[in-house]
CSV table of C-alpha atoms and ligand atoms in Angstrom, one decimal:
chain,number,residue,atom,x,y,z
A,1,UNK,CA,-68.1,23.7,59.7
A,2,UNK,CA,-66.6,21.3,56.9
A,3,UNK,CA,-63.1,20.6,56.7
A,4,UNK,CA,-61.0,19.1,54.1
A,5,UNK,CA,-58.4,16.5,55.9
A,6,UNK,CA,-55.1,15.8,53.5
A,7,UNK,CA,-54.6,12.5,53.2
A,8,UNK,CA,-53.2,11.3,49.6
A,9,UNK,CA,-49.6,11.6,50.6
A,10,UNK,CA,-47.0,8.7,50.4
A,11,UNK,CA,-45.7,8.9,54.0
A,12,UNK,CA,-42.3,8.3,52.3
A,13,UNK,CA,-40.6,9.6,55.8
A,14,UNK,CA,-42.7,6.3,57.6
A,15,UNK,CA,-41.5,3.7,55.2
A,16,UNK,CA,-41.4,0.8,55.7
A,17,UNK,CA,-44.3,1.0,57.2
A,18,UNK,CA,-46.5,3.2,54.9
A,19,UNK,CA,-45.2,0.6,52.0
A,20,UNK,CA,-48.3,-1.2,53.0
A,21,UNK,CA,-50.5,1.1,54.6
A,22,UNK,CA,-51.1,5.1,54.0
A,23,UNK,CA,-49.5,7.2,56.8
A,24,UNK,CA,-53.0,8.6,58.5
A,25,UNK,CA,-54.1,4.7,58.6
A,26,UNK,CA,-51.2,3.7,61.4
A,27,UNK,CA,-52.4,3.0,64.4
A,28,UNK,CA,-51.6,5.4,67.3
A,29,UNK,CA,-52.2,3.4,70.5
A,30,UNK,CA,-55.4,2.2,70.0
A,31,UNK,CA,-57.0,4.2,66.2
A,32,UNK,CA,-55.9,5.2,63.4
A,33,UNK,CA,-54.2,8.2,62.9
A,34,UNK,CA,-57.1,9.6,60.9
A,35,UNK,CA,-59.1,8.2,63.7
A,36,UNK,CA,-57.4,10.8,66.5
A,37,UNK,CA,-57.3,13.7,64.2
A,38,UNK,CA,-61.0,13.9,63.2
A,39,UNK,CA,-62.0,13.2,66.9
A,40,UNK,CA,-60.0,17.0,67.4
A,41,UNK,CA,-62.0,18.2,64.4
A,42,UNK,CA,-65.4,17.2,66.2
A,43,UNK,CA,-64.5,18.6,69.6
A,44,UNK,CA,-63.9,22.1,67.7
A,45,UNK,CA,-67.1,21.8,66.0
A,46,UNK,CA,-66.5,20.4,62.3
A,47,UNK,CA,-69.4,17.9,61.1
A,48,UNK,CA,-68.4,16.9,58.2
A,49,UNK,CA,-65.1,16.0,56.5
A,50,UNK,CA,-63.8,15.5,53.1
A,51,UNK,CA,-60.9,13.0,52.8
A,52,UNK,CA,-58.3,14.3,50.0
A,53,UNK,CA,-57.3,10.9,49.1
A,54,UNK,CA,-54.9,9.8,46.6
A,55,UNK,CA,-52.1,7.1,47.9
A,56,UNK,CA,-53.9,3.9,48.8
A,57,UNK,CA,-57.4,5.1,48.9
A,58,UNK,CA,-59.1,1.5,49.3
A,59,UNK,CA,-57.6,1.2,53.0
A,60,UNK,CA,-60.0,4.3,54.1
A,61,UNK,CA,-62.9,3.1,52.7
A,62,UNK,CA,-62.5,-0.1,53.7
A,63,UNK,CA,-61.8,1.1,57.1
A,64,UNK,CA,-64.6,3.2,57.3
A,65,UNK,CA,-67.3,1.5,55.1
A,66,UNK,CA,-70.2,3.4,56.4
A,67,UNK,CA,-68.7,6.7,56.0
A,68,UNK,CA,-68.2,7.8,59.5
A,69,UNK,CA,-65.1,8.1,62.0
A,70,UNK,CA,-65.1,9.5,65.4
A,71,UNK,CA,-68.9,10.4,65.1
A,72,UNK,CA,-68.0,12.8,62.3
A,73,UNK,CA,-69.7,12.4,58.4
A,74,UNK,CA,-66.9,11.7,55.9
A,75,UNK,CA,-67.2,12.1,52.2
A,76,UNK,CA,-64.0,11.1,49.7
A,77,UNK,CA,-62.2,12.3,47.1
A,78,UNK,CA,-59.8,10.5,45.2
A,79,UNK,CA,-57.7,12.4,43.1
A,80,UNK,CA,-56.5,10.4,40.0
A,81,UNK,CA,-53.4,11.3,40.2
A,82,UNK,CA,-51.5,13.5,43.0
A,83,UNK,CA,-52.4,17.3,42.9
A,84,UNK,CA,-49.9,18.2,45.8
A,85,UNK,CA,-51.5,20.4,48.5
A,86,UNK,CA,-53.1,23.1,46.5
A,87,UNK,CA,-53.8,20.7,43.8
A,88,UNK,CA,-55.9,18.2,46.4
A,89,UNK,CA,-57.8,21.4,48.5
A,90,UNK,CA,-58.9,22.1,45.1
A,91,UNK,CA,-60.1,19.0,43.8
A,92,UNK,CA,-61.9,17.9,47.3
A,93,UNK,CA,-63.5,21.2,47.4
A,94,UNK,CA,-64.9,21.2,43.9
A,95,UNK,CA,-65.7,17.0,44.0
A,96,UNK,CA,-68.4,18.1,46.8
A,97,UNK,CA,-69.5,21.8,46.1
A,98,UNK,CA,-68.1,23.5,48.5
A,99,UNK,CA,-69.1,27.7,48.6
A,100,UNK,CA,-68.7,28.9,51.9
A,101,UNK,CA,-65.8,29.2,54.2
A,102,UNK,CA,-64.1,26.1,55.3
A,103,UNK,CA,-61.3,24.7,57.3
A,104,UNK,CA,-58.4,22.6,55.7
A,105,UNK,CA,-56.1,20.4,57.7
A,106,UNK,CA,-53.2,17.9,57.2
A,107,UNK,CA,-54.2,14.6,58.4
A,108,UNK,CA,-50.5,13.9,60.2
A,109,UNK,CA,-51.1,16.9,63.1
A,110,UNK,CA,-52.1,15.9,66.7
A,111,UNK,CA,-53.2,19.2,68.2
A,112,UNK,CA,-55.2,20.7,70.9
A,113,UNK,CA,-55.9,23.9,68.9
A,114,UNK,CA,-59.0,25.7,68.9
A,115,UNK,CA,-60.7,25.3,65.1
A,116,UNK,CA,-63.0,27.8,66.4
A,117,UNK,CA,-61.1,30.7,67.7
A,118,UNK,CA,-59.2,30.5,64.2
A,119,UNK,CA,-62.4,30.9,62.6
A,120,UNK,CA,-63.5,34.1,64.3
A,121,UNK,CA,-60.2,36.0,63.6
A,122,UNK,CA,-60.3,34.8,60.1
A,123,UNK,CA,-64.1,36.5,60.2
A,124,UNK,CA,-62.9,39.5,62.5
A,125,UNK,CA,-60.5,40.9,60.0
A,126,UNK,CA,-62.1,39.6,56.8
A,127,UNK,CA,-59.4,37.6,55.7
A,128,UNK,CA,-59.3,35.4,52.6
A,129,UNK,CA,-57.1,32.9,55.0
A,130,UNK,CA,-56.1,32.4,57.9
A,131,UNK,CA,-53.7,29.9,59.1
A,132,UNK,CA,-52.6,28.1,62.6
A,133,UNK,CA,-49.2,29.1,64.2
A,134,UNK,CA,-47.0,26.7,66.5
A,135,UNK,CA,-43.6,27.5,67.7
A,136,UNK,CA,-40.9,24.8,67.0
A,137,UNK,CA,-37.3,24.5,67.9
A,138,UNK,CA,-36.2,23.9,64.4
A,139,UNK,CA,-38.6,25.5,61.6
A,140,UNK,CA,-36.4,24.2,58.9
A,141,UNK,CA,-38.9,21.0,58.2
A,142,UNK,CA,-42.1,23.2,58.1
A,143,UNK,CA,-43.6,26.6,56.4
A,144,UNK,CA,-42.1,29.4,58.5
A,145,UNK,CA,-44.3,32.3,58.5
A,146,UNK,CA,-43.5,35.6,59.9
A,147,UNK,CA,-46.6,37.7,60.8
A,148,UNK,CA,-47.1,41.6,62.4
A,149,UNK,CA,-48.2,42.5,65.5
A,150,UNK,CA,-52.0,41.9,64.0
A,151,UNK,CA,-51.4,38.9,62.5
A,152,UNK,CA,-51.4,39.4,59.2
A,153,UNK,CA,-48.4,37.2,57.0
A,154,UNK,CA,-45.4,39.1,55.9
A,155,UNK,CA,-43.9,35.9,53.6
A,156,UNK,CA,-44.6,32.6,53.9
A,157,UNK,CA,-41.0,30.5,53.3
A,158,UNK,CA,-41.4,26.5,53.2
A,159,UNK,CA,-38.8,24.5,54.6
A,160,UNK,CA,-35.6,27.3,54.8
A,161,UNK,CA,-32.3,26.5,55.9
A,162,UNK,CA,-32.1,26.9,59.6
A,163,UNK,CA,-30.1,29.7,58.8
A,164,UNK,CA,-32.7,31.6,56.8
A,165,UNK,CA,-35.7,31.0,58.9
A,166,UNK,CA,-36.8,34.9,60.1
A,167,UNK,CA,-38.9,33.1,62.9
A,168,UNK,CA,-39.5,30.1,65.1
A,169,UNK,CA,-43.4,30.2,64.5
A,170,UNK,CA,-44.5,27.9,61.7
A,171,UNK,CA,-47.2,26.8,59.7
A,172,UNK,CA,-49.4,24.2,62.0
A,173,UNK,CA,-51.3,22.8,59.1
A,174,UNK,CA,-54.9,24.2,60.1
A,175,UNK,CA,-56.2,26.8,57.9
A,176,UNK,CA,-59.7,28.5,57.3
A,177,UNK,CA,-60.1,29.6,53.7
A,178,UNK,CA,-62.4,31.8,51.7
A,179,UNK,CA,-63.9,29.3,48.7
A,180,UNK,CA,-62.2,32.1,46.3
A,181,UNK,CA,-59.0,30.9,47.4
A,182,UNK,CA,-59.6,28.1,44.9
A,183,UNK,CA,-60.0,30.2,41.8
A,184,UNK,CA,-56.3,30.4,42.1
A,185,UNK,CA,-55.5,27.5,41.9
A,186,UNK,CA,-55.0,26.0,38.6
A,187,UNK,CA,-56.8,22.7,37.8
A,188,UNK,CA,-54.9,20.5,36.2
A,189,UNK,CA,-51.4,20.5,37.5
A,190,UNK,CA,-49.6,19.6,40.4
A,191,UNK,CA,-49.9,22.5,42.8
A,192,UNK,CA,-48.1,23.1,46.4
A,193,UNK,CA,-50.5,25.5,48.4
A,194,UNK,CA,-46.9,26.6,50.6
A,195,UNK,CA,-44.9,27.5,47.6
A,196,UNK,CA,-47.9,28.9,45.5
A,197,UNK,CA,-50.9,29.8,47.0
A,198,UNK,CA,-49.8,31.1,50.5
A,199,UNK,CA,-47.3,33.4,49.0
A,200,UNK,CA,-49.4,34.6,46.5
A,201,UNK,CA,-51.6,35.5,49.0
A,202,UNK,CA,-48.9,37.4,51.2
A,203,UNK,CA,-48.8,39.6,47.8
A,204,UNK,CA,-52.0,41.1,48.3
A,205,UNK,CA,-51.8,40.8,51.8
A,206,UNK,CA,-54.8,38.7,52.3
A,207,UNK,CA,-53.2,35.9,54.4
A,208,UNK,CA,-53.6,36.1,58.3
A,209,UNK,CA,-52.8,34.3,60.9
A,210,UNK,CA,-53.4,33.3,64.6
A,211,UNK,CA,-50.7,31.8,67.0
A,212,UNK,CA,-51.0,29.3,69.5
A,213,UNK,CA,-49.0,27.3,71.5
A,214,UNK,CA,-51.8,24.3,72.2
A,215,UNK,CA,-50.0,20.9,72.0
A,216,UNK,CA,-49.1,20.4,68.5
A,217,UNK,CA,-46.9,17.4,66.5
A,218,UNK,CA,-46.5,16.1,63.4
A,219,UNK,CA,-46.7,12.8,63.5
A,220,UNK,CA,-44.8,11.7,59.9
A,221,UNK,CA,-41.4,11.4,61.1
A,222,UNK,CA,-40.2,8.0,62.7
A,223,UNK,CA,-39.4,10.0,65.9
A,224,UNK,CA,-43.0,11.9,66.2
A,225,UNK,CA,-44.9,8.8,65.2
A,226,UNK,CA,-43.4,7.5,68.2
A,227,UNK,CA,-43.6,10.6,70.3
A,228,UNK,CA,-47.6,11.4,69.5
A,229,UNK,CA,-47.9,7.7,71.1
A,230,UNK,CA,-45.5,8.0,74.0
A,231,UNK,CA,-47.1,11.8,74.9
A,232,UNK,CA,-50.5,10.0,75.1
A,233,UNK,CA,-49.4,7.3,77.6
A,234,UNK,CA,-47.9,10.4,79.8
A,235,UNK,CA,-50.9,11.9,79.8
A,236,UNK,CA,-49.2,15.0,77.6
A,237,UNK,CA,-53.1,15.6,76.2
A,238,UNK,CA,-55.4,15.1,79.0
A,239,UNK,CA,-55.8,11.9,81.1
A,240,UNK,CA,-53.0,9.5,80.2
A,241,UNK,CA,-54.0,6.1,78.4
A,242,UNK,CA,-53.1,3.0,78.6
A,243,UNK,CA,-50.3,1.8,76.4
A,244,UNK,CA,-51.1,-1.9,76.8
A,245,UNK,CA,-54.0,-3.8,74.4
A,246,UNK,CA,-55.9,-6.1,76.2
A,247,UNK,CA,-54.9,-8.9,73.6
A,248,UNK,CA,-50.7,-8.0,74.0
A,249,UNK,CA,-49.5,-10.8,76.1
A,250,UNK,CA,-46.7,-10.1,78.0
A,251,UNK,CA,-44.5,-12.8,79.3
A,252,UNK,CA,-44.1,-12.2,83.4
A,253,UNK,CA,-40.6,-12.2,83.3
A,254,UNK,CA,-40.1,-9.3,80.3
A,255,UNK,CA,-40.0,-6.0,81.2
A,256,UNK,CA,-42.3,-3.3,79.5
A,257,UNK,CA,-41.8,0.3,80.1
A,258,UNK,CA,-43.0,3.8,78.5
A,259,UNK,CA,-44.3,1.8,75.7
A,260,UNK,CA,-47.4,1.3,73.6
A,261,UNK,CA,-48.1,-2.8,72.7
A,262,UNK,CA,-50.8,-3.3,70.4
A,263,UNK,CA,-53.3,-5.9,69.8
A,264,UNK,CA,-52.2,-9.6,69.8
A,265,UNK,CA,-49.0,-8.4,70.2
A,266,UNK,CA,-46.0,-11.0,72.1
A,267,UNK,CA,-43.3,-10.0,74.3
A,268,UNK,CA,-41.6,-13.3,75.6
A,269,UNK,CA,-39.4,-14.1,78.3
A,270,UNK,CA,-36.8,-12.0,80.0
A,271,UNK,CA,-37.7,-9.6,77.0
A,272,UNK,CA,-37.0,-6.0,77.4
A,273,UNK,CA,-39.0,-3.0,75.4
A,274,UNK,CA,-38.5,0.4,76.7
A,275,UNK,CA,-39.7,3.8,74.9
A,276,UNK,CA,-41.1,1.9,72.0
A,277,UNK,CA,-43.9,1.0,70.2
A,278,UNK,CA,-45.0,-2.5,69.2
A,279,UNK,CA,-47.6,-2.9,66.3
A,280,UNK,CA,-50.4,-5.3,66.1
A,281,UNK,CA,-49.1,-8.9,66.1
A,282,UNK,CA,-45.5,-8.3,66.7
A,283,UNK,CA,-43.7,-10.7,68.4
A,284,UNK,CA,-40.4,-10.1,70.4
A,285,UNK,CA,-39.1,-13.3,71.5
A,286,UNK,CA,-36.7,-14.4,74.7
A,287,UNK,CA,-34.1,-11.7,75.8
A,288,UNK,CA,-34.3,-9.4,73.0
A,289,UNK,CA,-34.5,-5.8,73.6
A,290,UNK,CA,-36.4,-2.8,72.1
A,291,UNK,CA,-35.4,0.6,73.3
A,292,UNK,CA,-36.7,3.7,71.3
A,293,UNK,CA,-37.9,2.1,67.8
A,294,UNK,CA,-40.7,0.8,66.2
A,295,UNK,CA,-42.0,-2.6,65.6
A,296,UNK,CA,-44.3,-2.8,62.8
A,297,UNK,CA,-47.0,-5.6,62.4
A,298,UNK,CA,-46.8,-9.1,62.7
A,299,UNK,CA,-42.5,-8.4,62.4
A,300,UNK,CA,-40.9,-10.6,65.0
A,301,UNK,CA,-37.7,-9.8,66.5
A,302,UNK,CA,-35.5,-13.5,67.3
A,303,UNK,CA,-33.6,-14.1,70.8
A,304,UNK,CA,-31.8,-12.0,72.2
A,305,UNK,CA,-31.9,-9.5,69.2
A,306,UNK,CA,-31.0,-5.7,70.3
A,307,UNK,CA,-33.1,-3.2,68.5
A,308,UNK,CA,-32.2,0.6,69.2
A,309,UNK,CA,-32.0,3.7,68.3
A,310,UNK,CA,-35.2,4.4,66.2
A,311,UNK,CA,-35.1,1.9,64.5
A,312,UNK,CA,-37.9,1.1,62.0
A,313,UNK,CA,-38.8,-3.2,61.8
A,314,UNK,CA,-41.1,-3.5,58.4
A,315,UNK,CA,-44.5,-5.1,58.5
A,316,UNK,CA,-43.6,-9.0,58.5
A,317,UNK,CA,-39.9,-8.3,58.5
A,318,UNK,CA,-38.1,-10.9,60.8
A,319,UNK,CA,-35.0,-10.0,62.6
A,320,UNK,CA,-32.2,-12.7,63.6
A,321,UNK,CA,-31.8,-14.4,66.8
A,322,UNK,CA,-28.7,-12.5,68.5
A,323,UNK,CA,-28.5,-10.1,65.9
A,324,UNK,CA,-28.0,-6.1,66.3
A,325,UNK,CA,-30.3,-3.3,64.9
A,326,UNK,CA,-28.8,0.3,65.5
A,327,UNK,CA,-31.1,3.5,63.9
A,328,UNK,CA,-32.0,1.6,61.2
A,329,UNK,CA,-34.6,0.5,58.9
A,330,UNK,CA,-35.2,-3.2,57.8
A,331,UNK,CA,-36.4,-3.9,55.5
A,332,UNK,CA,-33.8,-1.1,54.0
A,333,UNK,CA,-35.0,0.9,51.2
A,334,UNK,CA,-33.9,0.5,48.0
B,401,LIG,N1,-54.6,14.5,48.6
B,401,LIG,C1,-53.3,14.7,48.6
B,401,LIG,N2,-52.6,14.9,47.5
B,401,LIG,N3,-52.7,14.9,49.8
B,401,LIG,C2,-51.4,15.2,49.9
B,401,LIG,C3,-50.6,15.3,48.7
B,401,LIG,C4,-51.2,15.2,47.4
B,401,LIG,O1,-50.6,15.3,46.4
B,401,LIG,N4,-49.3,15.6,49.1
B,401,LIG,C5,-49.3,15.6,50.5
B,401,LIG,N5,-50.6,15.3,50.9
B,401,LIG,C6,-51.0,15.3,52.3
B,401,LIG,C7,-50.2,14.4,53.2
B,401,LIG,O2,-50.8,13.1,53.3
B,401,LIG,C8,-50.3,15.1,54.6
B,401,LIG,O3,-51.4,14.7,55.4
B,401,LIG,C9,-50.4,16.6,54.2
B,401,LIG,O4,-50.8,16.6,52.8
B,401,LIG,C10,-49.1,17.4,54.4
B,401,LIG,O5,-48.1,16.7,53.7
B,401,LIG,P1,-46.7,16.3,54.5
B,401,LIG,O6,-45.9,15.5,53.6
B,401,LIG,O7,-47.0,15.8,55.8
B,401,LIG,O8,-46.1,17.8,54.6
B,401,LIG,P2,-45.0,18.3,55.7
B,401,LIG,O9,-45.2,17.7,57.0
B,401,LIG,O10,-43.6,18.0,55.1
B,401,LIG,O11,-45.2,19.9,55.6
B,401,LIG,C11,-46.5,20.4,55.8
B,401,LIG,O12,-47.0,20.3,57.1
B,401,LIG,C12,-46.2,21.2,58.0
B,401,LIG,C13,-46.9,21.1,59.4
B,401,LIG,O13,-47.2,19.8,59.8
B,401,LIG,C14,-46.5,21.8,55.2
B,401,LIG,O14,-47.9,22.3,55.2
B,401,LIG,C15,-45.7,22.8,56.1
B,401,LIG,O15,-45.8,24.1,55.7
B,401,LIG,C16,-46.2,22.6,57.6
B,401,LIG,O16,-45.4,23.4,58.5
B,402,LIG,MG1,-46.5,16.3,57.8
């Protein structure tokens, strides 16, 4: 099986941090994004993957010079310009040839869900695509697709108003697709496979789908990115890990809990970080505190600084000794 992974998008939702590197390329505990997502795709059978790229394509293939992550082939395709989601399928799909069924994914999802089992129900009733289903609290960030009993899609509605969402099962960001889905998409243009494609498909009632409720985030909010990590270290997907690099050095007197510390990483004395993740090279110093946010690399975070709240610290970004960071970002945007 061959899938296309999405990957050309700004990860405007992540910045600061994606103002330096693209979203898929943040590290989650101990890999990339990228990295954790196409290990899923393996264990469900894909063997080769086309990377849609666009935004900061040079940081893939330099982080995967000889073409391979996770033990899976990779082949890219760098859109020049963005295509949106319809747009990018099509382009990837056509760079490489592709004329048999394949699987498209976005590369910001962490779930357990069987590739395979979507397949055979996309085979079973001869659909042109068929598309993953997860339940969520609020659909109003996501595609919200009601289905009948069979399966097959009734309308598919991207990001409604709470108020007019018909269901709580949305769009998981998995599909297996017919190569004629691409004839219609237009080349050329930006073009959104949610607000084009899928419901153009719902018109001649060729779009199916499976639900599941497997584990299943999307990790391109501040508060998932930090949840995909924590859920790992609580075992949430399997054996938990451990949160702590080997080259993080932790003074004895700070205090580290329910947190991820990443390579080279410094917590110093009487330091607290709770429910947080520190990036590679981060450095909190004496007394300051970290409680649900995000440290990005190399930032460092003065004495007795409080940072809370999800709070977002840029790559490099230094905070002052004493000072106070509530849900915010710093560097803010501007
Ligand atoms: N190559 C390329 N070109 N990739 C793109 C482009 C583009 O122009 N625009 C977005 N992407 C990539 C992003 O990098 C990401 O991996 C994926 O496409 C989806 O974009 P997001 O920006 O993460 O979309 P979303 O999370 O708001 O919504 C999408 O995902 C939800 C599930 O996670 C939609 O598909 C929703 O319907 C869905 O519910
Ligand atoms: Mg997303």
């Amino acid at each position: 099986m061959k899938a296309v992974v999405l990957v050309g998008g700004f990860g405007t939702r992540l910045r600061p941090l994606t103002l330096s590197t693209p979203k898929q390329m943040l590290p989650v505990v101990d890999r990339s994004m990228l990295e954790h997502v196409i290990a899923g795709l393996g264990r469900h059978g894909i063997d080769e993957v086309v990377l849609s790229l666009g935004y900061r394509e040079d940081v893939f293939r330099n982080a995967y010079p000889d073409a391979r992550c996770s033990g899976v082939r990779l082949e890219y395709a760098v859109e020049p310009e963005p295509l949106d989601t319809a747009g990018a399928v099509n382009f990837a799909a056509r760079a490489v040839g592709i004329d048999e069924t394949f699987v498209v994914v976005n590369g910001d999802v962490f779930t357990d869900l069987d590739v395979g089992q979507l397949w055979q129900r996309h085979r079973e009733v001869g659909a042109e695509a068929t598309i993953a289903l997860t339940p969520v609290d609020d659909p109003s960030r996501y595609g919200v697709v009601p289905t009948d009993e069979d399966g097959r899609v009734l309308g598919f509605i991207e990001k409604p108003s709470r108020a007019d969402a018909p269901t709580n099962w949305i769009n998981a960001g998995t599909y297996v697709l017919e190569p004629s889905v691409l004839e219609r998409i237009d080349t050329g243009r930006r073009v959104s496979i949610e607000r084009e494609t899928f419901p153009a498909l719902v018109s001649d009632n060729a779009l199916w789908a499976v639900k599941s409720d497997a584990y299943w985030v999307d990790a391109g909010t501040p508060d998932t990115y930090l949840q995909v990590q924590l859920d790992l270290i609580d075992g949430m997907r399997g054996q938990p890990v451990d949160g702590i690099a080997a080259s993080a050095s932790i003074d004895p007197s700070a205090t580290v809990e329910h947190s991820v510390v990443m390579d080279e990483a410094a917590i110093g004395p009487d330091a607290v970080v709770r429910d947080s993740v520190v990036l590679p090279g981060a450095r909190v110093e004496a007394r300051a505190s970290v409680t649900g946010s995000v440290i990005g690399p190399r930032a460092v975070i003065g004495e007795g600084a409080r940072i809370s709240d999800m709070s977002m610290i840029g790559d490099d970004a230094s905070v002052d000794a004493g000072s106070e960071v509530v849900a915010s970002k710093i560097p803010q945007e501007v």
